[in-house]
mmCIF file of C-alpha atoms and ligand atoms in Angstrom:
data_model
loop_
_atom_site.group_PDB
_atom_site.id
_atom_site.type_symbol
_atom_site.label_atom_id
_atom_site.label_comp_id
_atom_site.label_asym_id
_atom_site.label_seq_id
_atom_site.Cartn_x
_atom_site.Cartn_y
_atom_site.Cartn_z
ATOM 1 C CA MET I 126 102.007 81.559 184.547
ATOM 2 C CA SER I 127 98.796 81.369 186.432
ATOM 3 C CA VAL I 128 95.401 81.818 184.859
ATOM 4 C CA ARG I 129 94.680 85.520 184.968
ATOM 5 C CA ARG I 130 91.044 86.411 185.559
ATOM 6 C CA LEU I 131 89.270 89.380 187.076
ATOM 7 C CA ASP I 132 88.560 89.211 190.756
ATOM 8 C CA PRO I 133 84.985 88.110 191.465
ATOM 9 C CA VAL I 134 84.463 91.019 193.829
ATOM 10 C CA GLN I 135 84.632 94.258 191.905
ATOM 11 C CA PRO I 136 84.016 97.860 192.969
ATOM 12 C CA VAL I 137 81.399 99.667 190.863
ATOM 13 C CA ASN I 138 83.152 102.913 189.998
ATOM 14 C CA PHE I 139 86.537 104.299 189.235
ATOM 15 C CA ALA I 140 87.713 107.858 188.453
ATOM 16 C CA PHE I 141 91.127 109.483 188.435
ATOM 17 C CA THR I 142 92.016 111.947 191.198
ATOM 18 C CA PRO I 143 92.617 115.493 189.849
ATOM 19 C CA SER I 144 96.345 115.062 189.893
ATOM 20 C CA ASN I 145 96.217 111.717 188.094
ATOM 21 C CA LEU I 146 93.816 113.257 185.581
ATOM 22 C CA VAL I 147 96.398 115.880 184.766
ATOM 23 C CA PHE I 148 99.017 113.131 184.392
ATOM 24 C CA ALA I 149 96.685 111.227 182.033
ATOM 25 C CA LYS I 150 96.051 114.289 179.863
ATOM 26 C CA GLU I 151 99.702 115.129 179.658
ATOM 27 C CA THR I 152 100.572 111.514 178.774
ATOM 28 C CA ILE I 153 97.962 111.396 176.005
ATOM 29 C CA ALA I 154 99.233 114.662 174.606
ATOM 30 C CA LYS I 155 102.649 113.012 173.972
ATOM 31 C CA TYR I 156 101.214 110.903 171.172
ATOM 32 C CA PRO I 157 100.209 112.062 167.664
ATOM 33 C CA GLN I 158 96.554 112.650 166.826
ATOM 34 C CA GLY I 159 94.836 109.300 166.348
ATOM 35 C CA LYS I 160 97.504 107.368 168.321
ATOM 36 C CA GLN I 161 96.221 108.164 171.816
ATOM 37 C CA ALA I 162 95.720 104.456 172.484
ATOM 38 C CA SER I 163 99.483 104.141 172.770
ATOM 39 C CA ALA I 164 99.168 105.776 176.203
ATOM 40 C CA VAL I 165 97.243 102.823 177.612
ATOM 41 C CA LEU I 166 100.157 101.258 179.513
ATOM 42 C CA PRO I 167 101.234 104.288 181.596
ATOM 43 C CA ILE I 168 97.602 105.298 182.235
ATOM 44 C CA LEU I 169 96.588 101.837 183.248
ATOM 45 C CA TRP I 170 99.627 101.637 185.476
ATOM 46 C CA ARG I 171 98.629 104.887 187.169
ATOM 47 C CA ALA I 172 95.145 103.519 187.705
ATOM 48 C CA GLN I 173 96.609 100.473 189.434
ATOM 49 C CA GLU I 174 98.720 102.658 191.754
ATOM 50 C CA GLN I 175 95.692 104.824 192.679
ATOM 51 C CA ASN I 176 93.630 101.706 193.350
ATOM 52 C CA GLY I 177 95.962 100.226 195.960
ATOM 53 C CA GLY I 178 97.988 98.006 193.641
ATOM 54 C CA TRP I 179 95.425 96.290 191.418
ATOM 55 C CA VAL I 180 93.256 97.234 188.419
ATOM 56 C CA THR I 181 89.491 96.762 188.546
ATOM 57 C CA ARG I 182 87.090 96.229 185.751
ATOM 58 C CA ALA I 183 85.696 99.724 186.369
ATOM 59 C CA ALA I 184 89.249 101.135 185.987
ATOM 60 C CA MET I 185 89.706 99.322 182.660
ATOM 61 C CA GLU I 186 86.394 100.689 181.365
ATOM 62 C CA TYR I 187 87.366 104.201 182.526
ATOM 63 C CA VAL I 188 90.706 103.962 180.685
ATOM 64 C CA ALA I 189 89.057 102.584 177.585
ATOM 65 C CA ARG I 190 86.626 105.522 177.476
ATOM 66 C CA MET I 191 89.419 107.934 178.049
ATOM 67 C CA LEU I 192 91.447 106.550 175.093
ATOM 68 C CA ASP I 193 88.508 105.875 172.854
ATOM 69 C CA MET I 194 89.304 102.146 172.882
ATOM 70 C CA SER I 195 87.028 99.162 173.076
ATOM 71 C CA PHE I 196 86.983 97.570 176.539
ATOM 72 C CA ILE I 197 88.242 94.205 175.246
ATOM 73 C CA ARG I 198 91.481 95.771 174.116
ATOM 74 C CA VAL I 199 92.249 97.222 177.552
ATOM 75 C CA TYR I 200 91.134 93.898 179.130
ATOM 76 C CA GLU I 201 93.610 92.024 176.878
ATOM 77 C CA ILE I 202 96.479 94.255 178.035
ATOM 78 C CA ALA I 203 95.648 94.034 181.675
ATOM 79 C CA THR I 204 95.303 90.254 181.616
ATOM 80 C CA PHE I 205 98.415 89.726 179.452
ATOM 81 C CA TYR I 206 100.992 91.706 181.380
ATOM 82 C CA THR I 207 101.737 90.216 184.813
ATOM 83 C CA MET I 208 102.738 93.660 186.139
ATOM 84 C CA PHE I 209 99.009 94.361 186.324
ATOM 85 C CA GLN I 210 97.312 92.729 189.345
ATOM 86 C CA LEU I 211 93.750 91.583 188.886
ATOM 87 C CA SER I 212 92.960 90.923 192.566
ATOM 88 C CA PRO I 213 93.534 92.989 195.741
ATOM 89 C CA VAL I 214 97.086 92.824 197.067
ATOM 90 C CA GLY I 215 98.548 93.371 200.484
ATOM 91 C CA ARG I 216 98.273 96.851 201.934
ATOM 92 C CA LYS I 217 101.889 97.004 203.033
ATOM 93 C CA ALA I 218 103.600 94.723 200.521
ATOM 94 C CA HIS I 219 102.878 92.623 197.510
ATOM 95 C CA VAL I 220 105.962 90.399 197.198
ATOM 96 C CA GLN I 221 106.991 89.251 193.745
ATOM 97 C CA VAL I 222 109.479 86.396 194.109
ATOM 98 C CA CYS I 223 111.676 85.720 191.036
ATOM 99 C CA GLY I 224 111.617 82.009 190.324
ATOM 100 C CA THR I 225 113.619 81.893 187.059
ATOM 101 C CA THR I 226 116.721 79.686 186.817
ATOM 102 C CA PRO I 227 119.506 81.863 188.350
ATOM 103 C CA CYS I 228 117.290 82.792 191.295
ATOM 104 C CA MET I 229 115.990 79.289 191.597
ATOM 105 C CA LEU I 230 119.558 77.903 191.725
ATOM 106 C CA ARG I 231 120.444 80.475 194.400
ATOM 107 C CA GLY I 232 117.582 79.746 196.761
ATOM 108 C CA ALA I 233 114.292 81.162 195.365
ATOM 109 C CA GLU I 234 112.482 78.079 196.613
ATOM 110 C CA ASP I 235 113.532 78.929 200.161
ATOM 111 C CA LEU I 236 112.117 82.435 199.738
ATOM 112 C CA LYS I 237 108.815 81.006 198.506
ATOM 113 C CA GLU I 238 108.721 78.840 201.688
ATOM 114 C CA VAL I 239 109.036 82.018 203.753
ATOM 115 C CA CYS I 240 106.108 83.570 201.825
ATOM 116 C CA LYS I 241 104.003 80.454 202.373
ATOM 117 C CA ARG I 242 104.771 80.500 206.074
ATOM 118 C CA LYS I 243 104.499 84.214 206.797
ATOM 119 C CA ILE I 244 101.918 85.384 204.232
ATOM 120 C CA HIS I 245 99.718 82.641 202.778
ATOM 121 C CA SER I 246 100.215 79.125 201.566
ATOM 122 C CA GLU I 247 98.975 80.081 198.127
ATOM 123 C CA PRO I 248 100.046 82.937 195.927
ATOM 124 C CA HIS I 249 97.607 85.731 195.086
ATOM 125 C CA HIS I 250 95.996 85.432 198.507
ATOM 126 C CA LEU I 251 96.046 88.004 201.195
ATOM 127 C CA SER I 252 97.637 87.407 204.588
ATOM 128 C CA PRO I 253 95.138 87.115 207.456
ATOM 129 C CA ASP I 254 95.583 90.772 208.365
ATOM 130 C CA GLY I 255 95.391 91.858 204.679
ATOM 131 C CA ASP I 256 98.837 93.514 204.815
ATOM 132 C CA PHE I 257 100.774 91.095 202.592
ATOM 133 C CA SER I 258 100.405 89.052 199.461
ATOM 134 C CA TRP I 259 102.867 87.250 197.226
ATOM 135 C CA GLU I 260 103.350 85.625 193.837
ATOM 136 C CA GLU I 261 106.109 84.001 191.786
ATOM 137 C CA VAL I 262 107.231 85.919 188.682
ATOM 138 C CA GLU I 263 109.716 85.461 185.878
ATOM 139 C CA CYS I 264 113.086 87.102 185.704
ATOM 140 C CA LEU I 265 113.180 90.672 187.044
ATOM 141 C CA GLY I 266 116.551 91.522 185.581
ATOM 142 C CA ALA I 267 118.703 91.381 188.737
ATOM 143 C CA CYS I 268 120.044 87.861 188.167
ATOM 144 C CA VAL I 269 123.575 88.798 189.265
ATOM 145 C CA ASN I 270 122.125 89.528 192.710
ATOM 146 C CA ALA I 271 120.053 86.317 192.869
ATOM 147 C CA PRO I 272 117.889 85.455 194.638
ATOM 148 C CA MET I 273 115.738 88.526 194.823
ATOM 149 C CA VAL I 274 112.200 89.825 195.206
ATOM 150 C CA LEU I 275 110.387 92.944 194.018
ATOM 151 C CA ILE I 276 108.164 94.795 196.466
ATOM 152 C CA TRP I 277 106.348 97.786 194.824
ATOM 153 C CA SER I 278 109.138 99.602 193.032
ATOM 154 C CA ASP I 279 112.065 98.331 195.075
ATOM 155 C CA THR I 280 114.192 95.233 194.677
ATOM 156 C CA TYR I 281 115.642 93.286 197.618
ATOM 157 C CA GLU I 282 118.615 91.193 196.484
ATOM 158 C CA ASP I 283 121.134 88.672 197.632
ATOM 159 C CA LEU I 284 118.524 87.312 199.988
ATOM 160 C CA THR I 285 118.663 84.399 202.392
ATOM 161 C CA PRO I 286 115.561 83.168 204.228
ATOM 162 C CA GLN I 287 116.761 85.053 207.328
ATOM 163 C CA THR I 288 117.356 88.408 205.582
ATOM 164 C CA PHE I 289 114.112 88.076 203.664
ATOM 165 C CA GLU I 290 112.155 87.493 206.869
ATOM 166 C CA HIS I 291 113.834 90.547 208.321
ATOM 167 C CA VAL I 292 112.678 92.626 205.358
ATOM 168 C CA LEU I 293 109.114 91.409 205.838
ATOM 169 C CA ASP I 294 109.277 92.080 209.579
ATOM 170 C CA GLU I 295 110.485 95.619 208.994
ATOM 171 C CA MET I 296 107.575 96.282 206.629
ATOM 172 C CA ALA I 297 105.063 94.719 209.030
ATOM 173 C CA ALA I 298 106.370 97.178 211.654
ATOM 174 C CA GLY I 299 105.691 100.121 209.293
ATOM 175 C CA ARG I 300 109.343 100.684 208.396
ATOM 176 C CA THR I 301 110.943 100.682 204.973
ATOM 177 C CA PRO I 302 114.058 98.597 204.875
ATOM 178 C CA LYS I 303 116.890 99.675 202.611
ATOM 179 C CA PRO I 304 116.455 98.135 199.193
ATOM 180 C CA GLY I 305 119.239 96.563 197.168
ATOM 181 C CA PRO I 306 121.664 93.818 198.184
ATOM 182 C CA GLN I 307 121.056 92.502 201.683
ATOM 183 C CA ASN I 308 124.442 90.942 202.212
ATOM 184 C CA GLY I 309 126.446 94.136 202.523
ATOM 185 C CA ARG I 310 127.921 94.328 199.069
ATOM 186 C CA GLN I 311 127.634 97.384 196.876
ATOM 187 C CA PHE I 312 125.340 96.806 193.902
ATOM 188 C CA SER I 313 126.796 93.705 192.152
ATOM 189 C CA ALA I 314 130.357 94.191 193.338
ATOM 190 C CA PRO I 315 132.109 91.083 194.726
ATOM 191 C CA GLU I 316 131.112 90.039 198.211
ATOM 192 C CA GLY I 317 133.717 91.002 200.781
ATOM 193 C CA GLY I 318 135.442 93.619 198.548
ATOM 194 C CA PRO I 319 137.367 93.701 195.287
ATOM 195 C CA LEU I 320 138.976 90.493 194.002
ATOM 196 C CA THR I 321 140.909 91.989 191.101
ATOM 197 C CA LEU I 322 143.257 94.976 190.719
ATOM 198 C CA THR I 323 144.000 94.728 194.424
ATOM 199 C CA ASP I 324 147.737 95.521 194.078
ATOM 200 C CA ARG I 325 148.087 98.824 195.947
ATOM 201 C CA SER I 326 151.060 99.898 193.858
ATOM 202 C CA LEU I 327 148.643 100.355 191.014
ATOM 203 C CA TYR I 328 147.098 103.229 192.969
ATOM 204 C CA ASN I 329 150.327 105.053 193.920
ATOM 205 C CA GLY I 330 148.692 108.425 194.143
ATOM 206 C CA GLY I 331 147.916 108.284 190.497
ATOM 207 C CA ALA I 332 151.643 108.737 189.575
ATOM 208 C CA PRO I 333 152.707 106.420 186.680
ATOM 209 C CA PRO I 334 155.948 104.457 187.138
ATOM 210 C CA GLU I 335 159.176 105.862 185.739
ATOM 211 C CA PRO I 336 159.667 104.584 182.138
ATOM 212 C CA THR I 337 162.787 102.366 181.772
ATOM 213 C CA VAL I 338 163.065 103.232 178.073
ATOM 214 C CA PRO I 339 162.810 106.816 176.862
ATOM 215 C CA LEU I 340 159.587 107.214 174.988
ATOM 216 C CA PHE I 341 161.228 109.433 172.335
ATOM 217 C CA ALA I 342 164.859 108.970 171.277
ATOM 218 C CA GLU I 343 166.986 112.120 170.917
ATOM 219 C CA PRO I 344 167.965 112.834 167.269
ATOM 220 C CA ALA I 345 171.614 112.190 166.340
ATOM 221 C CA ALA I 346 173.842 115.277 166.353
ATOM 222 C CA SER I 347 174.745 114.930 162.612
ATOM 223 C CA ALA I 348 171.175 114.143 161.505
ATOM 224 C CA PRO I 349 169.353 117.027 159.881
ATOM 225 C CA PRO I 350 166.382 118.380 161.752
ATOM 226 C CA SER I 351 163.167 116.676 160.868
ATOM 227 C CA ARG I 352 160.782 118.309 158.460
ATOM 228 C CA ALA I 353 158.307 118.933 161.224
ATOM 229 C CA ALA I 354 160.946 120.464 163.446
ATOM 230 C CA ARG I 355 162.396 122.634 160.784
ATOM 231 C CA PRO I 356 161.495 126.302 161.175
ATOM 232 C CA GLU I 357 159.307 127.771 158.437
ATOM 233 C CA SER I 358 161.972 130.312 157.396
ATOM 234 C CA ALA I 359 164.584 127.582 156.922
ATOM 235 C CA ALA I 360 162.179 125.584 154.762
ATOM 236 C CA ASP I 361 161.617 128.658 152.614
ATOM 237 C CA GLU I 362 165.396 129.110 152.213
ATOM 238 C CA THR I 363 165.905 125.565 150.897
ATOM 239 C CA ALA I 364 162.815 125.378 148.710
ATOM 240 C CA PRO I 365 163.747 125.305 144.981
ATOM 241 C CA ALA I 366 162.618 128.348 143.070
ATOM 242 C CA ILE I 367 160.053 127.777 140.359
ATOM 243 C CA ALA I 368 161.589 129.270 137.159
ATOM 244 C CA SER I 369 159.363 131.056 134.764
ATOM 245 C CA PRO I 370 159.488 129.760 131.124
ATOM 246 C CA SER I 371 162.039 131.488 128.973
ATOM 247 C CA PRO I 372 160.700 132.841 125.644
ATOM 248 C CA VAL I 373 163.765 131.434 123.809
ATOM 249 C CA LYS I 374 163.193 127.943 125.160
ATOM 250 C CA THR I 375 159.490 128.121 124.262
ATOM 251 C CA GLU I 376 160.371 128.838 120.601
ATOM 252 C CA GLU I 377 162.839 125.880 120.442
ATOM 253 C CA ALA I 378 160.149 123.563 121.873
ATOM 254 C CA GLU I 379 157.696 124.679 119.261
ATOM 255 C CA ASN I 380 160.184 123.952 116.476
ATOM 256 C CA ALA I 381 160.899 120.504 117.874
ATOM 257 C CA ARG I 382 157.152 119.759 118.009
ATOM 258 C CA ARG I 383 156.768 120.855 114.388
ATOM 259 C CA LYS I 384 159.587 118.557 113.215
ATOM 260 C CA THR I 385 158.126 115.610 115.086
ATOM 261 C CA ARG I 386 154.780 116.210 113.454
ATOM 262 C CA THR I 387 156.446 116.313 110.007
ATOM 263 C CA ARG I 388 158.283 112.997 110.599
ATOM 264 C CA ALA I 389 155.013 111.369 111.730
ATOM 265 C CA GLU I 390 153.334 112.477 108.569
ATOM 266 C CA ALA I 391 156.219 111.106 106.442
ATOM 267 C CA ASN I 392 155.984 107.676 108.114
ATOM 268 C CA ALA I 393 152.238 107.440 107.911
ATOM 269 C CA THR I 394 150.921 104.140 106.484
ATOM 270 C CA PRO I 395 149.092 104.985 103.299
ATOM 271 C CA GLU I 396 147.068 101.759 103.131
ATOM 272 C CA LYS I 397 145.082 103.073 106.038
ATOM 273 C CA THR I 398 143.926 105.998 103.953
ATOM 274 C CA PRO I 399 141.714 104.599 101.170
ATOM 275 C CA SER I 400 141.482 107.888 99.315
ATOM 276 C CA ARG I 401 145.252 108.046 98.964
ATOM 277 C CA VAL I 402 145.445 104.379 97.796
ATOM 278 C CA ALA I 403 142.816 105.032 95.192
ATOM 279 C CA ARG I 404 144.646 108.051 94.014
ATOM 280 C CA ALA I 405 147.895 106.154 93.728
ATOM 281 C CA LYS I 406 146.310 103.378 91.648
ATOM 282 C CA LYS I 407 144.746 105.938 89.360
ATOM 283 C CA ILE I 408 148.082 107.521 88.574
ATOM 284 C CA GLY I 409 149.898 104.156 88.434
ATOM 285 C CA ALA I 410 152.415 104.950 91.129
ATOM 286 C CA THR I 411 154.385 102.095 92.511
ATOM 287 C CA SER I 412 154.517 103.596 95.930
ATOM 288 C CA THR I 413 151.874 105.524 97.736
ATOM 289 C CA VAL I 414 154.262 107.010 100.269
ATOM 290 C CA ARG I 415 154.692 110.616 99.830
ATOM 291 C CA GLN I 416 158.293 111.478 99.681
ATOM 292 C CA PRO I 417 159.165 114.196 102.126
ATOM 293 C CA ARG I 418 160.494 117.392 100.813
ATOM 294 C CA ALA I 419 164.124 118.003 101.334
ATOM 295 C CA SER I 420 163.290 120.900 103.610
ATOM 296 C CA GLU I 421 161.225 118.571 105.855
ATOM 297 C CA VAL I 422 164.047 116.054 106.402
ATOM 298 C CA GLU I 423 165.981 116.789 109.566
ATOM 299 C CA GLY I 424 169.539 117.669 108.944
ATOM 300 C CA ALA I 425 169.216 117.777 105.180
ATOM 301 C CA GLU I 426 170.838 120.667 103.482
ATOM 302 C CA SER I 427 168.972 122.749 101.032
ATOM 303 C CA PRO I 428 170.048 122.053 97.449
ATOM 304 C CA GLU I 429 171.929 124.925 96.053
ATOM 305 C CA LYS I 430 170.190 126.555 93.222
ATOM 306 C CA GLU I 431 172.141 126.406 90.045
ATOM 307 C CA PRO I 432 173.088 129.809 88.928
ATOM 308 C CA LYS I 433 171.383 130.908 85.874
ATOM 309 C CA THR I 434 173.579 131.086 82.967
HETATM 310 S S1 FES R 1134 116.531 85.113 187.283
HETATM 311 FE FE1 FES R 1134 115.898 86.220 189.034
HETATM 312 S S2 FES R 1134 116.281 88.280 188.451
HETATM 313 FE FE2 FES R 1134 116.832 87.173 186.733
#
């Protein structure tokens, strides 16, 4: 990158035109209160456009006052970003030649030779008539169409020294050549037309080929209809009915639960109940297991009471 300094010859004043002043106010209003300095880039860019393609010291001071910034902060921005020009540029074209690797490998050096021959031997100098200037810049993001140049807001791509000279000649004549690829291709499509998917049968009116295997097999005649295909009424017919609980069965279940509970109490381990162990020791019992009553034993018959005599 070249050393970026302000041009030694500077105009004294700068002020936005009424329309650019409206633009500046609208741009500033997009930012929250206290963050107006964030609008410095678009406003400085508009100042450069109004000033014929470069920013003057007076323009930087004007923008700094507008955004309530110190001059040095605007100066830092204008001298850091190479999109801001610090010296007068050509009236008809300022040519920015990409010199980064892809463009360099594809002939950027030849384009620079054209600039040196047709504009000036040194970058950042005006042509004798003041209509053209040029510089080398870093990648401009159109590497797939290398080599390329940027002139104002348009890119000219896929250049050769001959087509580049033609672009410059057109501009010198006051015409605007068509931007984009200069070798006839569309955008970054292959030169000479498509190279893949060229089989015309692929584009048979959009009709897909007949399938050789049916996509969905027909169900066998004996197979029952699938669940999804079954009509809702049929599903209702085959659905099992939910029986309500019978009161008789509920009583039987309660009796069974009661018997189970009784057996569990009979088999309970007494050692796990200290109070029962202590009670057994106190009475001198050899076993602490409570013997179930005859009525609690399943299947046991009630002893017949002896008739009183
Ligand atoms: S290298 Fe030239 S545009 Fe990216």
